């Protein structure tokens, strides 16, 4: 069974960089045709795609966040990571990692981690 | 950029009733539309992909239909565990969600 688990700080100060890691189990992250994704959800709001990475290292980012986002992959650890710089209160959200499968949909999700931006 | 508009925002129904949720796209889609269910403090769960294919383990009371710009998620007879928020998705765009609440 494919499982994803986010890890990282729950509290980040304004202007700092958020670093989250998603550990994948049940499947090798380097098997092809999957895009490893970050999605966030502001409190009581909808879902916002942040970006994803292919096992080869190719990345695709939301244009509205592109200047602040880096997604990287570590196939040896079966993990991928999110760095989001210059955090503000507007970045307070639940951050999910997810797999976009061979189709156009996100078939497996982590449980999500709440990140609060506050001094 | 595709915009997905879901309606209604809230649907108040009783267990056993039929739920019909709408997702309208700002431009013609490729039939890769997906539907997700989200319960409080849980991650979204994939229900439907490619507009009408049920994901693994999803009960038959959930069905998806539509093409072009108009898509529908139907729950034929609501079970207590179906009261939740439902999102549609195409590509990297999500709809705003429909909350199905107990009447």
JSON list of N, CA and C in Angstrom, two decimals, chain A residues 18 38-50 62 64-65 68 84 87-96 109 113-117, chain B residues 38 41-42 44 85 87 94-96:
[
{"chain": "A", "resi": 18, "resn": "UNK", "atom": "N", "xyz": [10.21, 27.77, 4.96]},
{"chain": "A", "resi": 18, "resn": "UNK", "atom": "CA", "xyz": [9.60, 26.52, 5.39]},
{"chain": "A", "resi": 18, "resn": "UNK", "atom": "C", "xyz": [10.26, 25.35, 4.66]},
{"chain": "A", "resi": 38, "resn": "UNK", "atom": "N", "xyz": [3.14, 18.73, -3.97]},
{"chain": "A", "resi": 38, "resn": "UNK", "atom": "CA", "xyz": [2.79, 19.47, -2.75]},
{"chain": "A", "resi": 38, "resn": "UNK", "atom": "C", "xyz": [1.55, 20.29, -3.03]},
{"chain": "A", "resi": 39, "resn": "UNK", "atom": "N", "xyz": [0.60, 20.21, -2.12]},
{"chain": "A", "resi": 39, "resn": "UNK", "atom": "CA", "xyz": [-0.68, 20.91, -2.22]},
{"chain": "A", "resi": 39, "resn": "UNK", "atom": "C", "xyz": [-0.96, 21.48, -0.85]},
{"chain": "A", "resi": 40, "resn": "UNK", "atom": "N", "xyz": [-1.54, 22.67, -0.78]},
{"chain": "A", "resi": 40, "resn": "UNK", "atom": "CA", "xyz": [-1.86, 23.23, 0.52]},
{"chain": "A", "resi": 40, "resn": "UNK", "atom": "C", "xyz": [-3.32, 23.66, 0.58]},
{"chain": "A", "resi": 41, "resn": "UNK", "atom": "N", "xyz": [-3.77, 23.81, 1.81]},
{"chain": "A", "resi": 41, "resn": "UNK", "atom": "CA", "xyz": [-5.17, 24.18, 2.06]},
{"chain": "A", "resi": 41, "resn": "UNK", "atom": "C", "xyz": [-5.20, 25.20, 3.18]},
{"chain": "A", "resi": 42, "resn": "UNK", "atom": "N", "xyz": [-5.57, 26.43, 2.84]},
{"chain": "A", "resi": 42, "resn": "UNK", "atom": "CA", "xyz": [-5.71, 27.45, 3.87]},
{"chain": "A", "resi": 42, "resn": "UNK", "atom": "C", "xyz": [-6.90, 27.11, 4.75]},
{"chain": "A", "resi": 43, "resn": "UNK", "atom": "N", "xyz": [-6.91, 27.58, 6.00]},
{"chain": "A", "resi": 43, "resn": "UNK", "atom": "CA", "xyz": [-7.98, 27.24, 6.93]},
{"chain": "A", "resi": 43, "resn": "UNK", "atom": "C", "xyz": [-9.37, 27.50, 6.35]},
{"chain": "A", "resi": 44, "resn": "UNK", "atom": "N", "xyz": [-10.18, 26.49, 6.35]},
{"chain": "A", "resi": 44, "resn": "UNK", "atom": "CA", "xyz": [-11.58, 26.57, 5.86]},
{"chain": "A", "resi": 44, "resn": "UNK", "atom": "C", "xyz": [-11.67, 26.99, 4.40]},
{"chain": "A", "resi": 45, "resn": "UNK", "atom": "N", "xyz": [-10.63, 26.69, 3.63]},
{"chain": "A", "resi": 45, "resn": "UNK", "atom": "CA", "xyz": [-10.61, 27.09, 2.23]},
{"chain": "A", "resi": 45, "resn": "UNK", "atom": "C", "xyz": [-10.40, 25.89, 1.33]},
{"chain": "A", "resi": 46, "resn": "UNK", "atom": "N", "xyz": [-10.25, 26.18, 0.05]},
{"chain": "A", "resi": 46, "resn": "UNK", "atom": "CA", "xyz": [-10.03, 25.12, -0.94]},
{"chain": "A", "resi": 46, "resn": "UNK", "atom": "C", "xyz": [-8.57, 24.72, -1.04]},
{"chain": "A", "resi": 47, "resn": "UNK", "atom": "N", "xyz": [-8.30, 23.92, -2.05]},
{"chain": "A", "resi": 47, "resn": "UNK", "atom": "CA", "xyz": [-6.99, 23.32, -2.25]},
{"chain": "A", "resi": 47, "resn": "UNK", "atom": "C", "xyz": [-6.19, 24.12, -3.29]},
{"chain": "A", "resi": 48, "resn": "UNK", "atom": "N", "xyz": [-4.91, 24.31, -3.01]},
{"chain": "A", "resi": 48, "resn": "UNK", "atom": "CA", "xyz": [-4.02, 25.07, -3.90]},
{"chain": "A", "resi": 48, "resn": "UNK", "atom": "C", "xyz": [-2.80, 24.21, -4.23]},
{"chain": "A", "resi": 49, "resn": "UNK", "atom": "N", "xyz": [-2.61, 23.94, -5.50]},
{"chain": "A", "resi": 49, "resn": "UNK", "atom": "CA", "xyz": [-1.44, 23.19, -5.94]},
{"chain": "A", "resi": 49, "resn": "UNK", "atom": "C", "xyz": [-0.20, 24.06, -5.84]},
{"chain": "A", "resi": 50, "resn": "UNK", "atom": "N", "xyz": [0.86, 23.54, -5.22]},
{"chain": "A", "resi": 50, "resn": "UNK", "atom": "CA", "xyz": [2.11, 24.28, -5.07]},
{"chain": "A", "resi": 50, "resn": "UNK", "atom": "C", "xyz": [3.09, 23.90, -6.18]},
{"chain": "A", "resi": 62, "resn": "UNK", "atom": "N", "xyz": [3.51, 26.20, -9.33]},
{"chain": "A", "resi": 62, "resn": "UNK", "atom": "CA", "xyz": [2.42, 27.16, -9.46]},
{"chain": "A", "resi": 62, "resn": "UNK", "atom": "C", "xyz": [3.04, 28.53, -9.76]},
{"chain": "A", "resi": 64, "resn": "UNK", "atom": "N", "xyz": [2.08, 31.42, -9.28]},
{"chain": "A", "resi": 64, "resn": "UNK", "atom": "CA", "xyz": [1.90, 32.42, -8.22]},
{"chain": "A", "resi": 64, "resn": "UNK", "atom": "C", "xyz": [2.89, 32.23, -7.08]},
{"chain": "A", "resi": 65, "resn": "UNK", "atom": "N", "xyz": [3.52, 31.06, -7.01]},
{"chain": "A", "resi": 65, "resn": "UNK", "atom": "CA", "xyz": [4.46, 30.76, -5.93]},
{"chain": "A", "resi": 65, "resn": "UNK", "atom": "C", "xyz": [5.87, 30.50, -6.44]},
{"chain": "A", "resi": 68, "resn": "UNK", "atom": "N", "xyz": [9.24, 31.58, -5.00]},
{"chain": "A", "resi": 68, "resn": "UNK", "atom": "CA", "xyz": [9.58, 31.24, -3.62]},
{"chain": "A", "resi": 68, "resn": "UNK", "atom": "C", "xyz": [9.72, 29.74, -3.36]},
{"chain": "A", "resi": 84, "resn": "UNK", "atom": "N", "xyz": [9.81, 26.63, 0.91]},
{"chain": "A", "resi": 84, "resn": "UNK", "atom": "CA", "xyz": [9.03, 27.81, 0.56]},
{"chain": "A", "resi": 84, "resn": "UNK", "atom": "C", "xyz": [9.60, 28.99, 1.35]},
{"chain": "A", "resi": 87, "resn": "UNK", "atom": "N", "xyz": [8.25, 33.34, 4.09]},
{"chain": "A", "resi": 87, "resn": "UNK", "atom": "CA", "xyz": [6.92, 32.99, 4.59]},
{"chain": "A", "resi": 87, "resn": "UNK", "atom": "C", "xyz": [6.24, 34.19, 5.25]},
{"chain": "A", "resi": 88, "resn": "UNK", "atom": "N", "xyz": [4.92, 34.29, 5.01]},
{"chain": "A", "resi": 88, "resn": "UNK", "atom": "CA", "xyz": [4.09, 35.30, 5.67]},
{"chain": "A", "resi": 88, "resn": "UNK", "atom": "C", "xyz": [2.87, 34.61, 6.26]},
{"chain": "A", "resi": 89, "resn": "UNK", "atom": "N", "xyz": [2.06, 35.38, 6.97]},
{"chain": "A", "resi": 89, "resn": "UNK", "atom": "CA", "xyz": [0.85, 34.82, 7.58]},
{"chain": "A", "resi": 89, "resn": "UNK", "atom": "C", "xyz": [-0.06, 34.21, 6.52]},
{"chain": "A", "resi": 90, "resn": "UNK", "atom": "N", "xyz": [0.00, 34.72, 5.31]},
{"chain": "A", "resi": 90, "resn": "UNK", "atom": "CA", "xyz": [-0.83, 34.20, 4.24]},
{"chain": "A", "resi": 90, "resn": "UNK", "atom": "C", "xyz": [-0.45, 32.78, 3.81]},
{"chain": "A", "resi": 91, "resn": "UNK", "atom": "N", "xyz": [0.70, 32.33, 4.27]},
{"chain": "A", "resi": 91, "resn": "UNK", "atom": "CA", "xyz": [1.15, 30.96, 3.96]},
{"chain": "A", "resi": 91, "resn": "UNK", "atom": "C", "xyz": [0.73, 29.96, 5.03]},
{"chain": "A", "resi": 92, "resn": "UNK", "atom": "N", "xyz": [0.06, 30.44, 6.07]},
{"chain": "A", "resi": 92, "resn": "UNK", "atom": "CA", "xyz": [-0.47, 29.52, 7.08]},
{"chain": "A", "resi": 92, "resn": "UNK", "atom": "C", "xyz": [-1.50, 28.60, 6.43]},
{"chain": "A", "resi": 93, "resn": "UNK", "atom": "N", "xyz": [-1.27, 27.31, 6.54]},
{"chain": "A", "resi": 93, "resn": "UNK", "atom": "CA", "xyz": [-2.12, 26.34, 5.83]},
{"chain": "A", "resi": 93, "resn": "UNK", "atom": "C", "xyz": [-1.75, 24.93, 6.27]},
{"chain": "A", "resi": 94, "resn": "UNK", "atom": "N", "xyz": [-2.60, 23.99, 5.89]},
{"chain": "A", "resi": 94, "resn": "UNK", "atom": "CA", "xyz": [-2.23, 22.58, 5.99]},
{"chain": "A", "resi": 94, "resn": "UNK", "atom": "C", "xyz": [-1.53, 22.22, 4.67]},
{"chain": "A", "resi": 95, "resn": "UNK", "atom": "N", "xyz": [-0.35, 21.64, 4.80]},
{"chain": "A", "resi": 95, "resn": "UNK", "atom": "CA", "xyz": [0.43, 21.26, 3.63]},
{"chain": "A", "resi": 95, "resn": "UNK", "atom": "C", "xyz": [0.35, 19.75, 3.45]},
{"chain": "A", "resi": 96, "resn": "UNK", "atom": "N", "xyz": [-0.03, 19.33, 2.26]},
{"chain": "A", "resi": 96, "resn": "UNK", "atom": "CA", "xyz": [-0.14, 17.92, 1.92]},
{"chain": "A", "resi": 96, "resn": "UNK", "atom": "C", "xyz": [0.90, 17.55, 0.86]},
{"chain": "A", "resi": 109, "resn": "UNK", "atom": "N", "xyz": [-2.44, 10.50, -0.82]},
{"chain": "A", "resi": 109, "resn": "UNK", "atom": "CA", "xyz": [-2.15, 11.72, -0.11]},
{"chain": "A", "resi": 109, "resn": "UNK", "atom": "C", "xyz": [-1.55, 11.41, 1.25]},
{"chain": "A", "resi": 113, "resn": "UNK", "atom": "N", "xyz": [0.09, 18.38, 7.21]},
{"chain": "A", "resi": 113, "resn": "UNK", "atom": "CA", "xyz": [0.71, 18.97, 8.40]},
{"chain": "A", "resi": 113, "resn": "UNK", "atom": "C", "xyz": [0.37, 20.45, 8.42]},
{"chain": "A", "resi": 114, "resn": "UNK", "atom": "N", "xyz": [-0.11, 20.92, 9.57]},
{"chain": "A", "resi": 114, "resn": "UNK", "atom": "CA", "xyz": [-0.47, 22.33, 9.72]},
{"chain": "A", "resi": 114, "resn": "UNK", "atom": "C", "xyz": [0.79, 23.14, 9.96]},
{"chain": "A", "resi": 115, "resn": "UNK", "atom": "N", "xyz": [0.97, 24.16, 9.13]},
{"chain": "A", "resi": 115, "resn": "UNK", "atom": "CA", "xyz": [2.09, 25.09, 9.31]},
{"chain": "A", "resi": 115, "resn": "UNK", "atom": "C", "xyz": [1.51, 26.47, 9.61]},
{"chain": "A", "resi": 116, "resn": "UNK", "atom": "N", "xyz": [1.91, 27.01, 10.73]},
{"chain": "A", "resi": 116, "resn": "UNK", "atom": "CA", "xyz": [1.46, 28.33, 11.16]},
{"chain": "A", "resi": 116, "resn": "UNK", "atom": "C", "xyz": [2.63, 29.29, 11.06]},
{"chain": "A", "resi": 117, "resn": "UNK", "atom": "N", "xyz": [2.38, 30.46, 10.47]},
{"chain": "A", "resi": 117, "resn": "UNK", "atom": "CA", "xyz": [3.42, 31.48, 10.38]},
{"chain": "A", "resi": 117, "resn": "UNK", "atom": "C", "xyz": [3.11, 32.55, 11.42]},
{"chain": "B", "resi": 38, "resn": "UNK", "atom": "N", "xyz": [-13.54, 15.05, 1.22]},
{"chain": "B", "resi": 38, "resn": "UNK", "atom": "CA", "xyz": [-12.71, 15.42, 2.37]},
{"chain": "B", "resi": 38, "resn": "UNK", "atom": "C", "xyz": [-13.57, 15.55, 3.61]},
{"chain": "B", "resi": 41, "resn": "UNK", "atom": "N", "xyz": [-10.42, 17.35, 9.25]},
{"chain": "B", "resi": 41, "resn": "UNK", "atom": "CA", "xyz": [-9.10, 16.95, 9.72]},
{"chain": "B", "resi": 41, "resn": "UNK", "atom": "C", "xyz": [-8.53, 15.73, 8.98]},
{"chain": "B", "resi": 42, "resn": "UNK", "atom": "N", "xyz": [-9.04, 15.50, 7.77]},
{"chain": "B", "resi": 42, "resn": "UNK", "atom": "CA", "xyz": [-8.51, 14.41, 6.96]},
{"chain": "B", "resi": 42, "resn": "UNK", "atom": "C", "xyz": [-8.06, 14.95, 5.60]},
{"chain": "B", "resi": 44, "resn": "UNK", "atom": "N", "xyz": [-7.89, 14.84, 1.49]},
{"chain": "B", "resi": 44, "resn": "UNK", "atom": "CA", "xyz": [-8.85, 14.46, 0.45]},
{"chain": "B", "resi": 44, "resn": "UNK", "atom": "C", "xyz": [-8.64, 13.01, 0.03]},
{"chain": "B", "resi": 85, "resn": "UNK", "atom": "N", "xyz": [-17.08, 17.38, 2.51]},
{"chain": "B", "resi": 85, "resn": "UNK", "atom": "CA", "xyz": [-16.87, 18.36, 1.45]},
{"chain": "B", "resi": 85, "resn": "UNK", "atom": "C", "xyz": [-16.32, 17.63, 0.23]},
{"chain": "B", "resi": 87, "resn": "UNK", "atom": "N", "xyz": [-14.61, 18.04, -3.67]},
{"chain": "B", "resi": 87, "resn": "UNK", "atom": "CA", "xyz": [-13.88, 18.91, -4.60]},
{"chain": "B", "resi": 87, "resn": "UNK", "atom": "C", "xyz": [-13.76, 18.24, -5.95]},
{"chain": "B", "resi": 94, "resn": "UNK", "atom": "N", "xyz": [-8.25, 23.09, -8.67]},
{"chain": "B", "resi": 94, "resn": "UNK", "atom": "CA", "xyz": [-9.32, 22.51, -7.87]},
{"chain": "B", "resi": 94, "resn": "UNK", "atom": "C", "xyz": [-10.51, 23.46, -7.84]},
{"chain": "B", "resi": 95, "resn": "UNK", "atom": "N", "xyz": [-11.70, 22.88, -7.77]},
{"chain": "B", "resi": 95, "resn": "UNK", "atom": "CA", "xyz": [-12.87, 23.68, -7.54]},
{"chain": "B", "resi": 95, "resn": "UNK", "atom": "C", "xyz": [-12.94, 24.13, -6.08]},
{"chain": "B", "resi": 96, "resn": "UNK", "atom": "N", "xyz": [-13.86, 25.03, -5.79]},
{"chain": "B", "resi": 96, "resn": "UNK", "atom": "CA", "xyz": [-13.97, 25.59, -4.46]},
{"chain": "B", "resi": 96, "resn": "UNK", "atom": "C", "xyz": [-14.63, 24.68, -3.43]}
]
